[in-house]
């Protein structure tokens, strides 16, 4: 049975698709399933932002096949871990949690690098390409630690 990890941002077209692609590339596919969703439903069924796709491609990853999904309470039942990109995502996801067990599944992705500091992955949507590159670097570093931790815990 696979360990299931969900990456969550606002629209599921910029940060969480990158986080999904990066983490999935670092984990054995036979043991881990990585997916992503957004707290907003504006981009359901759409590809990631072209700048996210370009940044991923520049780093050897293809995320163009991903399709936007909306985060729902059902995700608490389906996933073992839920990683959010910022404080707003954190609050929105926790608001939908019905139990303490659900709440314990939710963490900020950058807590891997800065435990307890509540550091956000900035939303690059309204910026330029270099903002997406910066987000990639942050997520790459955080998922290095996260992948090691998950592999150790579930091997």
PDB file of C-alpha atoms in Angstrom:
ATOM      1  CA  UNK A   1       0.000   0.000   0.000  1.00  0.00           C
ATOM      2  CA  UNK A   2       1.365   3.415  -0.997  1.00  0.00           C
ATOM      3  CA  UNK A   3       2.040   6.291   1.366  1.00  0.00           C
ATOM      4  CA  UNK A   4      -0.016   9.195  -0.004  1.00  0.00           C
ATOM      5  CA  UNK A   5       1.186  12.799   0.130  1.00  0.00           C
ATOM      6  CA  UNK A   6      -0.837  15.835  -0.974  1.00  0.00           C
ATOM      7  CA  UNK A   7       0.662  19.249  -1.784  1.00  0.00           C
ATOM      8  CA  UNK A   8      -1.733  22.201  -1.434  1.00  0.00           C
ATOM      9  CA  UNK A   9      -1.625  25.831  -2.554  1.00  0.00           C
ATOM     10  CA  UNK A  10      -4.299  28.369  -3.489  1.00  0.00           C
ATOM     11  CA  UNK A  11      -5.123  27.606  -7.115  1.00  0.00           C
ATOM     12  CA  UNK A  12      -3.197  24.379  -7.779  1.00  0.00           C
ATOM     13  CA  UNK A  13      -1.458  25.842 -10.826  1.00  0.00           C
ATOM     14  CA  UNK A  14       1.819  27.323  -9.511  1.00  0.00           C
ATOM     15  CA  UNK A  15       3.357  26.082  -6.258  1.00  0.00           C
ATOM     16  CA  UNK A  16       1.660  22.768  -5.464  1.00  0.00           C
ATOM     17  CA  UNK A  17       2.137  21.324  -8.974  1.00  0.00           C
ATOM     18  CA  UNK A  18       5.858  22.104  -8.680  1.00  0.00           C
ATOM     19  CA  UNK A  19       5.967  20.588  -5.186  1.00  0.00           C
ATOM     20  CA  UNK A  20       4.160  17.485  -6.456  1.00  0.00           C
ATOM     21  CA  UNK A  21       6.557  17.028  -9.362  1.00  0.00           C
ATOM     22  CA  UNK A  22       9.695  17.679  -7.344  1.00  0.00           C
ATOM     23  CA  UNK A  23       8.786  15.379  -4.437  1.00  0.00           C
ATOM     24  CA  UNK A  24       7.506  12.606  -6.715  1.00  0.00           C
ATOM     25  CA  UNK A  25      10.864  12.623  -8.525  1.00  0.00           C
ATOM     26  CA  UNK A  26      12.663  11.951  -5.218  1.00  0.00           C
ATOM     27  CA  UNK A  27      10.498   9.093  -3.927  1.00  0.00           C
ATOM     28  CA  UNK A  28      10.156   5.468  -5.068  1.00  0.00           C
ATOM     29  CA  UNK A  29       6.951   5.329  -7.125  1.00  0.00           C
ATOM     30  CA  UNK A  30       6.086   1.844  -5.883  1.00  0.00           C
ATOM     31  CA  UNK A  31       5.883   3.067  -2.261  1.00  0.00           C
ATOM     32  CA  UNK A  32       4.717   6.678  -2.509  1.00  0.00           C
ATOM     33  CA  UNK A  33       1.962   8.546  -4.330  1.00  0.00           C
ATOM     34  CA  UNK A  34       2.216  12.342  -4.558  1.00  0.00           C
ATOM     35  CA  UNK A  35      -0.645  14.559  -5.724  1.00  0.00           C
ATOM     36  CA  UNK A  36      -1.695  18.200  -5.390  1.00  0.00           C
ATOM     37  CA  UNK A  37      -4.804  20.343  -4.952  1.00  0.00           C
ATOM     38  CA  UNK A  38      -5.840  23.947  -4.407  1.00  0.00           C
ATOM     39  CA  UNK A  39      -7.972  25.536  -1.715  1.00  0.00           C
ATOM     40  CA  UNK A  40      -9.692  27.555  -4.458  1.00  0.00           C
ATOM     41  CA  UNK A  41     -11.605  25.920  -7.293  1.00  0.00           C
ATOM     42  CA  UNK A  42     -10.889  28.389 -10.140  1.00  0.00           C
ATOM     43  CA  UNK A  43      -8.454  26.138 -12.025  1.00  0.00           C
ATOM     44  CA  UNK A  44     -10.018  22.678 -11.656  1.00  0.00           C
ATOM     45  CA  UNK A  45      -9.150  20.569 -14.689  1.00  0.00           C
ATOM     46  CA  UNK A  46      -6.582  23.044 -16.009  1.00  0.00           C
ATOM     47  CA  UNK A  47      -2.862  22.527 -16.599  1.00  0.00           C
ATOM     48  CA  UNK A  48      -0.341  24.182 -14.288  1.00  0.00           C
ATOM     49  CA  UNK A  49       0.673  27.757 -15.121  1.00  0.00           C
ATOM     50  CA  UNK A  50       2.971  27.834 -18.167  1.00  0.00           C
ATOM     51  CA  UNK A  51       5.709  29.390 -16.007  1.00  0.00           C
ATOM     52  CA  UNK A  52       5.548  26.462 -13.558  1.00  0.00           C
ATOM     53  CA  UNK A  53       5.724  24.044 -16.479  1.00  0.00           C
ATOM     54  CA  UNK A  54       8.746  25.929 -17.893  1.00  0.00           C
ATOM     55  CA  UNK A  55      10.541  25.991 -14.537  1.00  0.00           C
ATOM     56  CA  UNK A  56       9.948  22.274 -14.017  1.00  0.00           C
ATOM     57  CA  UNK A  57      11.121  21.490 -17.553  1.00  0.00           C
ATOM     58  CA  UNK A  58      14.278  23.548 -17.053  1.00  0.00           C
ATOM     59  CA  UNK A  59      14.986  21.293 -14.062  1.00  0.00           C
ATOM     60  CA  UNK A  60      14.275  18.037 -15.890  1.00  0.00           C
ATOM     61  CA  UNK A  61      10.675  17.496 -14.728  1.00  0.00           C
ATOM     62  CA  UNK A  62       7.460  17.257 -16.720  1.00  0.00           C
ATOM     63  CA  UNK A  63       4.397  18.529 -14.850  1.00  0.00           C
ATOM     64  CA  UNK A  64       2.380  19.397 -17.968  1.00  0.00           C
ATOM     65  CA  UNK A  65       0.130  16.340 -17.521  1.00  0.00           C
ATOM     66  CA  UNK A  66      -1.126  17.497 -14.114  1.00  0.00           C
ATOM     67  CA  UNK A  67      -4.676  18.849 -13.846  1.00  0.00           C
ATOM     68  CA  UNK A  68      -5.939  21.249 -11.203  1.00  0.00           C
ATOM     69  CA  UNK A  69      -7.973  19.780  -8.349  1.00  0.00           C
ATOM     70  CA  UNK A  70      -9.950  21.374  -5.515  1.00  0.00           C
ATOM     71  CA  UNK A  71      -9.088  20.444  -1.918  1.00  0.00           C
ATOM     72  CA  UNK A  72     -12.046  18.838  -0.132  1.00  0.00           C
ATOM     73  CA  UNK A  73     -12.574  17.247   3.304  1.00  0.00           C
ATOM     74  CA  UNK A  74     -12.362  13.836   1.567  1.00  0.00           C
ATOM     75  CA  UNK A  75      -8.635  14.437   1.067  1.00  0.00           C
ATOM     76  CA  UNK A  76      -8.117  13.943   4.814  1.00  0.00           C
ATOM     77  CA  UNK A  77      -9.324  10.359   4.383  1.00  0.00           C
ATOM     78  CA  UNK A  78      -7.330   9.711   1.203  1.00  0.00           C
ATOM     79  CA  UNK A  79      -3.918  11.125   2.177  1.00  0.00           C
ATOM     80  CA  UNK A  80      -1.440  10.350   4.945  1.00  0.00           C
ATOM     81  CA  UNK A  81       0.338  13.715   4.760  1.00  0.00           C
ATOM     82  CA  UNK A  82      -0.876  17.126   3.594  1.00  0.00           C
ATOM     83  CA  UNK A  83       1.709  19.851   2.979  1.00  0.00           C
ATOM     84  CA  UNK A  84       0.594  23.435   2.418  1.00  0.00           C
ATOM     85  CA  UNK A  85       2.539  26.310   0.899  1.00  0.00           C
ATOM     86  CA  UNK A  86       1.561  29.218   3.164  1.00  0.00           C
ATOM     87  CA  UNK A  87      -0.348  30.363   6.230  1.00  0.00           C
ATOM     88  CA  UNK A  88      -3.531  31.094   4.319  1.00  0.00           C
ATOM     89  CA  UNK A  89      -3.523  27.574   2.821  1.00  0.00           C
ATOM     90  CA  UNK A  90      -2.822  26.193   6.299  1.00  0.00           C
ATOM     91  CA  UNK A  91      -5.836  28.003   7.789  1.00  0.00           C
ATOM     92  CA  UNK A  92      -8.121  27.062   4.882  1.00  0.00           C
ATOM     93  CA  UNK A  93      -7.191  23.376   5.084  1.00  0.00           C
ATOM     94  CA  UNK A  94      -7.456  23.214   8.885  1.00  0.00           C
ATOM     95  CA  UNK A  95     -10.887  24.847   8.679  1.00  0.00           C
ATOM     96  CA  UNK A  96     -12.094  21.758   6.795  1.00  0.00           C
ATOM     97  CA  UNK A  97     -10.536  19.296   9.270  1.00  0.00           C
ATOM     98  CA  UNK A  98     -13.181  17.497  11.290  1.00  0.00           C
ATOM     99  CA  UNK A  99     -10.929  15.620  13.733  1.00  0.00           C
ATOM    100  CA  UNK A 100      -7.620  16.020  15.544  1.00  0.00           C
ATOM    101  CA  UNK A 101      -6.298  13.148  13.428  1.00  0.00           C
ATOM    102  CA  UNK A 102      -7.067  15.183  10.312  1.00  0.00           C
ATOM    103  CA  UNK A 103      -5.329  18.262  11.751  1.00  0.00           C
ATOM    104  CA  UNK A 104      -2.190  16.252  12.552  1.00  0.00           C
ATOM    105  CA  UNK A 105      -1.806  15.391   8.855  1.00  0.00           C
ATOM    106  CA  UNK A 106      -1.335  19.066   7.895  1.00  0.00           C
ATOM    107  CA  UNK A 107       2.079  20.788   7.852  1.00  0.00           C
ATOM    108  CA  UNK A 108       3.703  23.717   6.121  1.00  0.00           C
ATOM    109  CA  UNK A 109       6.195  22.471   3.524  1.00  0.00           C
ATOM    110  CA  UNK A 110       8.878  24.938   4.638  1.00  0.00           C
ATOM    111  CA  UNK A 111       8.702  23.626   8.213  1.00  0.00           C
ATOM    112  CA  UNK A 112      11.129  21.055   6.819  1.00  0.00           C
ATOM    113  CA  UNK A 113      13.715  23.842   6.495  1.00  0.00           C
ATOM    114  CA  UNK A 114      12.537  26.286   9.161  1.00  0.00           C
ATOM    115  CA  UNK A 115      10.719  24.289  11.872  1.00  0.00           C
ATOM    116  CA  UNK A 116       8.186  26.393  13.756  1.00  0.00           C
ATOM    117  CA  UNK A 117       9.037  29.647  11.952  1.00  0.00           C
ATOM    118  CA  UNK A 118       5.866  29.648   9.802  1.00  0.00           C
ATOM    119  CA  UNK A 119       7.789  30.551   6.639  1.00  0.00           C
ATOM    120  CA  UNK A 120       5.636  30.775   3.511  1.00  0.00           C
ATOM    121  CA  UNK A 121       6.402  29.689  -0.034  1.00  0.00           C
ATOM    122  CA  UNK A 122       5.547  32.950  -1.835  1.00  0.00           C
ATOM    123  CA  UNK A 123       2.880  32.798  -4.528  1.00  0.00           C
ATOM    124  CA  UNK A 124       4.645  33.648  -7.813  1.00  0.00           C
ATOM    125  CA  UNK A 125       1.427  34.009  -9.845  1.00  0.00           C
ATOM    126  CA  UNK A 126       1.500  37.806 -10.242  1.00  0.00           C
ATOM    127  CA  UNK A 127       5.255  37.994 -10.752  1.00  0.00           C
ATOM    128  CA  UNK A 128       7.821  37.139 -13.385  1.00  0.00           C
ATOM    129  CA  UNK A 129       9.502  33.859 -14.337  1.00  0.00           C
ATOM    130  CA  UNK A 130      12.285  34.366 -11.782  1.00  0.00           C
ATOM    131  CA  UNK A 131       9.684  34.101  -9.000  1.00  0.00           C
ATOM    132  CA  UNK A 132       8.827  30.600 -10.195  1.00  0.00           C
ATOM    133  CA  UNK A 133      12.525  29.724 -10.268  1.00  0.00           C
ATOM    134  CA  UNK A 134      12.897  30.948  -6.675  1.00  0.00           C
ATOM    135  CA  UNK A 135       9.875  28.881  -5.597  1.00  0.00           C
ATOM    136  CA  UNK A 136      11.403  25.837  -7.307  1.00  0.00           C
ATOM    137  CA  UNK A 137      14.662  26.290  -5.350  1.00  0.00           C
ATOM    138  CA  UNK A 138      12.797  26.551  -2.039  1.00  0.00           C
ATOM    139  CA  UNK A 139      10.668  23.494  -2.768  1.00  0.00           C
ATOM    140  CA  UNK A 140      13.637  21.508  -4.049  1.00  0.00           C
ATOM    141  CA  UNK A 141      15.524  22.114  -0.813  1.00  0.00           C
ATOM    142  CA  UNK A 142      12.507  21.367   1.410  1.00  0.00           C
ATOM    143  CA  UNK A 143      11.605  18.196  -0.486  1.00  0.00           C
ATOM    144  CA  UNK A 144      15.172  16.896  -0.196  1.00  0.00           C
ATOM    145  CA  UNK A 145      14.682  16.775   3.570  1.00  0.00           C
ATOM    146  CA  UNK A 146      11.083  15.604   3.320  1.00  0.00           C
ATOM    147  CA  UNK A 147      11.925  12.745   0.943  1.00  0.00           C
ATOM    148  CA  UNK A 148      14.709  11.515   3.241  1.00  0.00           C
ATOM    149  CA  UNK A 149      12.379  11.669   6.237  1.00  0.00           C
ATOM    150  CA  UNK A 150       9.555   9.824   4.453  1.00  0.00           C
ATOM    151  CA  UNK A 151      11.842   7.124   3.059  1.00  0.00           C
ATOM    152  CA  UNK A 152      13.382   6.525   6.500  1.00  0.00           C
ATOM    153  CA  UNK A 153       9.985   6.381   8.193  1.00  0.00           C
ATOM    154  CA  UNK A 154       8.294   4.125   5.631  1.00  0.00           C
ATOM    155  CA  UNK A 155      11.086   1.743   4.612  1.00  0.00           C
TER     156      UNK A 155
END
